[in-house]
XYZ file of C-alpha atoms in Angstrom:
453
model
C 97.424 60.124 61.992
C 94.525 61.016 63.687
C 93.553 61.287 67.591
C 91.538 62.732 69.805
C 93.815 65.381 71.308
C 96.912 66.754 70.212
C 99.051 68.597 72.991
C 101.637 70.866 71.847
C 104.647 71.193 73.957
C 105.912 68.691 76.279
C 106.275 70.762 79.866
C 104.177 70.542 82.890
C 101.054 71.376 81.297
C 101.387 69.567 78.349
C 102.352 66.231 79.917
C 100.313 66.195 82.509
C 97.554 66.645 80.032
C 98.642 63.979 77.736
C 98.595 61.874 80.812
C 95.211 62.879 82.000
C 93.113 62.751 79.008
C 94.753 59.404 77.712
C 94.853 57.634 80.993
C 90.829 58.370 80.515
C 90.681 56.571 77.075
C 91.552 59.543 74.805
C 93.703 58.805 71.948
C 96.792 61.608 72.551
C 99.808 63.074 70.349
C 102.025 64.816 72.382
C 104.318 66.794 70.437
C 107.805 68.808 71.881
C 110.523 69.632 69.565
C 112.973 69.483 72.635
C 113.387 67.340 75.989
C 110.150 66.519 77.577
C 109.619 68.388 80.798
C 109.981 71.974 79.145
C 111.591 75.104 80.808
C 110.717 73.224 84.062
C 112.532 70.216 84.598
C 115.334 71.028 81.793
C 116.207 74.994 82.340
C 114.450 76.077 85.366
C 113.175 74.517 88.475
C 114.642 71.314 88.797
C 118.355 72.320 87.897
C 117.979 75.306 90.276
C 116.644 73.711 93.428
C 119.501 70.817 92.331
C 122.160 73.562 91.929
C 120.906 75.608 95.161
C 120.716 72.241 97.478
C 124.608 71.884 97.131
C 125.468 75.343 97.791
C 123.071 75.326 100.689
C 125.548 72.248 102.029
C 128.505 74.289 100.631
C 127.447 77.066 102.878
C 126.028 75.178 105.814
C 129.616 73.507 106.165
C 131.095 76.844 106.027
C 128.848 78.044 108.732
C 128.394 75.009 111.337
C 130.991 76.021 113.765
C 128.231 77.639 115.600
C 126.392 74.478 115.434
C 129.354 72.704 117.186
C 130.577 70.955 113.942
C 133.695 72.079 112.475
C 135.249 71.615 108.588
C 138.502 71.848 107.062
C 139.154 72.912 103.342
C 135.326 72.935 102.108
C 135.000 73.848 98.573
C 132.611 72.959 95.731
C 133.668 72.054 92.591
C 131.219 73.747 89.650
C 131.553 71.006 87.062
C 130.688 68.264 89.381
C 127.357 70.719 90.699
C 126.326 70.630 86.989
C 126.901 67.021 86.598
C 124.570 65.518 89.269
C 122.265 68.621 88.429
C 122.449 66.882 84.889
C 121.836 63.576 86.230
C 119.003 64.874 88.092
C 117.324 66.155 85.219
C 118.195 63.479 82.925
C 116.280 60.847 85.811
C 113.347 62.850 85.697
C 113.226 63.151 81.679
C 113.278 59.765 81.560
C 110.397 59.369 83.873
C 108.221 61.939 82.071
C 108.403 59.639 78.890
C 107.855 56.709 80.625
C 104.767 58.258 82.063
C 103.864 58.821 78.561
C 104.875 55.460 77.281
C 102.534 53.173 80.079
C 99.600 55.591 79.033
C 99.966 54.870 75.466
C 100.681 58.923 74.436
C 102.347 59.013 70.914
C 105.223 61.184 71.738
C 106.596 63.516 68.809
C 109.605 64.944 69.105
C 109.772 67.659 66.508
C 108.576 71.528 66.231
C 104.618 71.339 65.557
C 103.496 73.739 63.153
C 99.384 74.430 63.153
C 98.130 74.531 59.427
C 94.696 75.312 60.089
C 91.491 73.692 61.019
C 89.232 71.428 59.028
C 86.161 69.659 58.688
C 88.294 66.705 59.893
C 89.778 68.651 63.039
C 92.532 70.584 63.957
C 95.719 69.861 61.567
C 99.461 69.665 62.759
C 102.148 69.237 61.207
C 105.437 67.582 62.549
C 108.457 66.127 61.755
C 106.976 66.253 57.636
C 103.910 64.068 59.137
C 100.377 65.719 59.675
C 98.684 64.899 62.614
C 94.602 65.548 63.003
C 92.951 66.241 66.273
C 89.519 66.967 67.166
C 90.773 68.827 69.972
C 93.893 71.076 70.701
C 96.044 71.856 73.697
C 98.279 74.804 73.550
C 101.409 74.294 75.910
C 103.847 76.207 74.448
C 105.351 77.326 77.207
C 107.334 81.026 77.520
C 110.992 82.342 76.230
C 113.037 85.021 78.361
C 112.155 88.684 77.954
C 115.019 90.439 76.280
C 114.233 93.864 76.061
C 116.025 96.452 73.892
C 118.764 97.487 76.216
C 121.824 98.702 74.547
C 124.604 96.001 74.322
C 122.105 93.189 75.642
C 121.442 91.371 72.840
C 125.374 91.321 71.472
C 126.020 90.289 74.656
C 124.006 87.056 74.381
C 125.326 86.195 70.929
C 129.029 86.080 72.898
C 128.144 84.376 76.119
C 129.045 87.437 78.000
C 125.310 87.799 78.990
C 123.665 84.622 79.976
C 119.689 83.914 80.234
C 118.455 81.043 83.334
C 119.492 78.345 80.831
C 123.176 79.674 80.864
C 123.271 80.394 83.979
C 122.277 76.958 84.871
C 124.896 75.097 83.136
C 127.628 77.380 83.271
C 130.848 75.239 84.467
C 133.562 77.688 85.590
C 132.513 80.616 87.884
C 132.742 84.319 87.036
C 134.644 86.789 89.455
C 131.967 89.302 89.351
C 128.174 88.581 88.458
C 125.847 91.389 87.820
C 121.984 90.147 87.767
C 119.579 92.245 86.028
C 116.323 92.008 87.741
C 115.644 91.703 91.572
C 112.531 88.982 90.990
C 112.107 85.069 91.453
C 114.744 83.568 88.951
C 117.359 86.802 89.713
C 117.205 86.002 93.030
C 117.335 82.126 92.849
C 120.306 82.406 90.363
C 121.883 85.291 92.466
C 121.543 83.275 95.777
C 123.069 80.021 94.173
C 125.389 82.370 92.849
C 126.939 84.316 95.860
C 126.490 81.037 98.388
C 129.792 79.858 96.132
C 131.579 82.725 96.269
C 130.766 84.811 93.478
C 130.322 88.971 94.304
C 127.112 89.619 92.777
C 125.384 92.927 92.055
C 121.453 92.766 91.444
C 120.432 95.935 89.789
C 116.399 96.597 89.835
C 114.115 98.964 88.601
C 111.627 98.609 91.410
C 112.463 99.870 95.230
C 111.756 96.612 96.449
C 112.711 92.938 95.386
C 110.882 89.743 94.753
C 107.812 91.222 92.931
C 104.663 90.757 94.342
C 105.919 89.419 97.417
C 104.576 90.628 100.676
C 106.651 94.058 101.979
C 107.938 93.187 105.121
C 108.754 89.530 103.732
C 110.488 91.493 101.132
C 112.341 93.383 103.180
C 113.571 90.430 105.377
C 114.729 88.883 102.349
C 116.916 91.850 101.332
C 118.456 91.452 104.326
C 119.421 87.957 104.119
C 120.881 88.639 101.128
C 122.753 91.604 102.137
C 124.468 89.160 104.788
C 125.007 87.370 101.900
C 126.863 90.169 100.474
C 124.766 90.490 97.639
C 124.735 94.468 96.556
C 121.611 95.865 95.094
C 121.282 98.811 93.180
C 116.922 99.355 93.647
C 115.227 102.302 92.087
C 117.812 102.063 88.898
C 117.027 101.610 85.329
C 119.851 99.206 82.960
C 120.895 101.592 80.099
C 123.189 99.849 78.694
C 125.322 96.942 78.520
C 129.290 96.777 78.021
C 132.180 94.197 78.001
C 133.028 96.239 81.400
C 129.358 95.359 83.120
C 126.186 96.864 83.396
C 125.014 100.705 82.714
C 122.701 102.065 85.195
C 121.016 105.089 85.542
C 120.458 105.865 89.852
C 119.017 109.449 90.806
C 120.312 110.995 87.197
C 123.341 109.944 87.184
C 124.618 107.284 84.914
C 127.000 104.284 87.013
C 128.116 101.020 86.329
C 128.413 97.669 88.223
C 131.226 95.753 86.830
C 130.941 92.522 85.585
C 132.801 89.493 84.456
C 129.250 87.797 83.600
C 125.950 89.273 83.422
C 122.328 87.331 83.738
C 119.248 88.744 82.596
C 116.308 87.909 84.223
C 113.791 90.274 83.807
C 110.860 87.957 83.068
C 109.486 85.594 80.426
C 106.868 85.697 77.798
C 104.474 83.660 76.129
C 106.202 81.862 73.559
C 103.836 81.895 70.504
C 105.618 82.701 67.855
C 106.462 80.553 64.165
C 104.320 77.375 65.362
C 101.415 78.647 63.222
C 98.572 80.117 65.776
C 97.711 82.635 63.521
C 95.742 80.085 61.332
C 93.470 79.557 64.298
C 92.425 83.127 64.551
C 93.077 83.092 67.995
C 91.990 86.242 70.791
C 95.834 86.998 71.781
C 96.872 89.364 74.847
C 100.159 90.514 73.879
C 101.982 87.663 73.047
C 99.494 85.380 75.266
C 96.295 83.363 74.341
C 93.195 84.362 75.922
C 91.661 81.888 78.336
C 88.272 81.740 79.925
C 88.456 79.730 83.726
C 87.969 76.446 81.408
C 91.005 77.522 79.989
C 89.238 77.188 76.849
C 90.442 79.990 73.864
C 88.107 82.219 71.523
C 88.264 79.148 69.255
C 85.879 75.878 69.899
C 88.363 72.678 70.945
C 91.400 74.841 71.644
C 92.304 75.287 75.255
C 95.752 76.496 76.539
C 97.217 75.742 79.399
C 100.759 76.727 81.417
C 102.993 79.795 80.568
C 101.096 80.135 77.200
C 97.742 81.885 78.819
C 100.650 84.501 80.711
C 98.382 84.038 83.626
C 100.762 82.518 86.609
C 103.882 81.236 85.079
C 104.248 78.341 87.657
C 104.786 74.479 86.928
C 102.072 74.007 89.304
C 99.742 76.538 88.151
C 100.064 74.809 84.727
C 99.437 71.267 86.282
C 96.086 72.543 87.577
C 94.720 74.257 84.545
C 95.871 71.173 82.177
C 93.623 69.521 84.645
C 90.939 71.627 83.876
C 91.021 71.975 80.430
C 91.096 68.072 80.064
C 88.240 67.634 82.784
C 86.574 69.964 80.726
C 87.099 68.103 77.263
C 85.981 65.145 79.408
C 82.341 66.878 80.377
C 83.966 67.176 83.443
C 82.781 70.070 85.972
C 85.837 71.977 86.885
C 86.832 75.485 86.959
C 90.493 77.192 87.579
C 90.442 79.383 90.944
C 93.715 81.515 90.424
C 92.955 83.640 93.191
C 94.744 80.760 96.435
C 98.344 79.852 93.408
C 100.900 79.547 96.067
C 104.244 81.181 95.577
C 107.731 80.270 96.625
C 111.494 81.480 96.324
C 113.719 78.590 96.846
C 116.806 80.221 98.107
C 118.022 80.302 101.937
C 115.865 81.440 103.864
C 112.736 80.045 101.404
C 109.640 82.380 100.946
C 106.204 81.204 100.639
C 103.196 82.724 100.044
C 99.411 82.036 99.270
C 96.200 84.014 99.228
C 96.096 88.042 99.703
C 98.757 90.505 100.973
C 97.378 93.279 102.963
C 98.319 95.611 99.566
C 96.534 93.274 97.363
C 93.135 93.088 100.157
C 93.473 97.348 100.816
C 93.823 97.303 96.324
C 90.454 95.099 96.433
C 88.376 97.395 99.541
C 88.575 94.061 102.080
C 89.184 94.662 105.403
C 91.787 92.721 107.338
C 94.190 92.457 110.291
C 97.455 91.035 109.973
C 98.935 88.928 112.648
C 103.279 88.618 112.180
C 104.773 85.761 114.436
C 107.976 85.114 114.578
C 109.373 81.738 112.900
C 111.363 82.011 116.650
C 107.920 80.349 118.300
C 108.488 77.344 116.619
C 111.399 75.521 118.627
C 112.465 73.305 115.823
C 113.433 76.183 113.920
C 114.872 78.034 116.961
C 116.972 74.740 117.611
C 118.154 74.325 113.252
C 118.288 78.021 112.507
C 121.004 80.513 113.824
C 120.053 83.845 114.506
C 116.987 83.331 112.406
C 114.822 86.540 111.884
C 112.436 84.801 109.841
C 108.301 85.411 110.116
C 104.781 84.004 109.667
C 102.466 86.495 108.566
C 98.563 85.188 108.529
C 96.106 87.613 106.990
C 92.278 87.382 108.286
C 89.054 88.653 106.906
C 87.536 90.738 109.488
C 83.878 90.293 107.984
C 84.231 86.656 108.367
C 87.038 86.285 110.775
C 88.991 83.319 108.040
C 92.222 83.296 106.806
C 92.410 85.101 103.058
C 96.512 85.038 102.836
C 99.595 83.048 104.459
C 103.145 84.454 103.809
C 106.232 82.830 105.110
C 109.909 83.842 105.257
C 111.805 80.764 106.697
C 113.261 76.689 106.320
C 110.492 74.658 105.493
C 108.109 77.397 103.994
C 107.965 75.767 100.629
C 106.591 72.495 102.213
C 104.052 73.883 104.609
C 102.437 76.725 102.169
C 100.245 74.059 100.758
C 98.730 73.014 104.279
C 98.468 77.063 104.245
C 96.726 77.039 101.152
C 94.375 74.419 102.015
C 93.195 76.404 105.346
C 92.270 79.545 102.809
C 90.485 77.441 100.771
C 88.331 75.496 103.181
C 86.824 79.015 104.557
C 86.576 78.235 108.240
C 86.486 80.698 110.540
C 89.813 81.131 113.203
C 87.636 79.419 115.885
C 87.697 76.233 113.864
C 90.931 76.400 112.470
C 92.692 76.142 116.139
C 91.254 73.099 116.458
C 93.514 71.801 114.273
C 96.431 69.508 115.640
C 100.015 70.515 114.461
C 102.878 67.679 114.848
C 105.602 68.481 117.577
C 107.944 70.238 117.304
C 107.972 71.474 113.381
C 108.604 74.288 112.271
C 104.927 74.437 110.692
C 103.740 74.955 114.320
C 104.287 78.645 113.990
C 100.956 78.926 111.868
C 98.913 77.074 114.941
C 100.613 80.387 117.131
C 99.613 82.409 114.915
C 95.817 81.400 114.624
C 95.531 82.099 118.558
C 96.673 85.849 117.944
């Protein structure tokens, strides 16, 4: 069979690239050896916010005698939390392929294996078919990082050590959960996690959690969790792990946090491996494929798009660059702009960020101010948030006086980062910006405050 595009793998990128280019007359093969919707919808975003949203009412039913609202015998069941987090995901599926189905997308579902390229085009082979394409979309997505920590990898093989995808459909509830690594999917999974009723121990190599985050975001959040009564063991490197818990080393000393189940989330890689992309002679980083801002590769008519580049493993990063690569197949002007990705944590409080930190400006010689308000100066969060300690943070360009970064620690931040992102990008000075009109009383509000700082 022969198309114009072949897309291989099925996640955000992928689909939304299927869609794209054959909703603009391209003939498409979209092939995905599992579920459609990749490590997104099926093992990662979707099941966590599901998972999180009914421990958040676990816990806010727990917590709302301060609210005036009082609750006898709450519990959550785990197997029922995994079934309508199953449902969820299983609605959504289906809507992916009918997405594909009204735009005419030839859908695959088998492991696509690239044989090489020929006069004809680019030739993949599937399910004991070959398919030809004149171009090629790498969306291969990304696999966890296991690194070669004593124990870790036996631990796997017996369920005793669980990746996100475990974690994530794990019916019955460990005693004791130990979490190796203090960034984004740690933290989700440790916040859904100990919000049930699980003691859970993050241990992390770094002093700080969350990554990249924003310091004195970061630090909020550690507290939050602390209340929690999540314990974290920063500054410590895993050694090893046993059927007791997790080896670490803290100031030369060897300890260990005991655990009845352990997660490892210390990050994900490209996934590149036994689909053939050596035949293509591809320019690889690691285990990542090279991209230009076209996200075009070293080789003519293959782009690659989502977790495959290793640029910003986000669904949403990967919706934008599939939108690229097809404008650009399309003759399309478009470019990718990494530099304004927004960036959330989903747990309670949420964190959202977008733009520059004042380490990432000082890293890159800009000179800033940063003005902190307090989520407080917002009344609807005063009014749904007790004892709340949560904070705006703008960051400003003093050369031009606009707004280079937004970071958020607080309800609502997921939903009003993009407004945030969309004030960086339109490059108006503060003067300009007040003049825009904020609905009363949101929580959102607290970035108007902050703009007359």
């Amino acid at each position: 069979m022969k198309a114009d595009i072949i897309v291989l793998g099925g996640g955000p990128g992928g689909y939304l690239a299927a869609e794209r280019a054959a909703a603009a007359g391209k003939s498409v093969v979209l092939i995905e050896k599992r579920a459609l919707g990749g490590t997104c919808l099926n093992e990662g975003c979707i099941p966590s916010k599901a998972m999180l949203n009914s421990a958040k009412l676990y816990q806010h039913a727990q917590n709302s005698k301060g609210f005036g609202v009082t609750a006898d015998n709450v519990e959550i069941h785990q197997e029922q939390v995994i079934q309508r987090k199953n449902q969820v995901v299983g609605s959504l599926v289906a809507g992916v392929k009918a997405i594909m189905d009204a735009n005419q997308v030839t859908v695959v579902s088998a492991m696509g294996y690239v044989e090489g390229r020929t006069s004809d085009g680019f030739m993949v082979r599937a399910d004991d078919k070959t398919y030809i394409g004149e171009k090629l979309i790498l969306a291969c997505g990304s696999v966890p990082v296991i690194p070669g920590i004593p124990g870790l990898k036996e631990g796997i093989a017996s369920g005793y050590v669980m990746t996100n995808a475990e974690a994530l459909s794990r019916t019955n509830l460990p005693e004791k959960l130990v979490v190796i690594g203090g960034g984004v999917i740690g933290l989700e999974m440790a916040s859904y996690y100990a919000m049930v009723g699980v003691e859970v121990t993050i241990v992390e190599m770094l002093d700080k959690i969350a990554g990249p985050t924003e310091a004195e975001i970061s630090e909020i959040l550690l507290r939050a969790y602390k209340r929690k009564g999540i314990k974290f063991k920063l500054g410590c490197k895993v050694t090893g792990v046993t059927g007791q818990g997790v080896l670490y080393e803290q100031k030369g000393s060897e300890k260990i946090a005991e655990a009845d189940a352990v997660l490892c989330a210390i990050g994900r890689r490209a996934y590149t491996e036994n689909m053939g992309l050596e035949n293509l002679g591809l320019e690889m980083n690691r285990s990542a494929v090279v991209t230009d801002e076209h996200l075009r590769t070293n080789v003519e008519g293959v782009y690659a798009v989502g977790d495959v580049n290793g640029k910003i493993m986000l669904a949403h990063t990967a919706y934008r660059e599939a939108e690229v690569a097809v404008n650009h197949i399309l003759g399309i002007e478009d470019t990718m702009d990494y530099s304004r990705i927004p960036s959330v944590i989903y747990t309670d409080p949420e964190v959202a960020g977008v733009g520059e930190t004042e380490e990432s400006a000082a890293a890159k010689g800009m000179k800033v101010r940063s003005i902190s308000v307090s989520m407080n100066y917002s009344g609807r969060y005063l009014a749904e948030v007790e004892r709340g300690d949560g904070i705006c943070k703008l960051i400003v360009n003093l050369e031009d006086n606009t707004v280079v970064g937004v970071h958020m620690i607080g309800s609502y931040a997921s939903e009003i980062i993009c407004g945030a992102e969309m004030m960086i990008a339109s490059k108006k000075p503060l003067a300009e910006l007040q003049k825009l009109v904020f609905p009363h009383p949101t929580v959102g509000e607290v970035i108007r405050e902050a703009l007359f700082m």
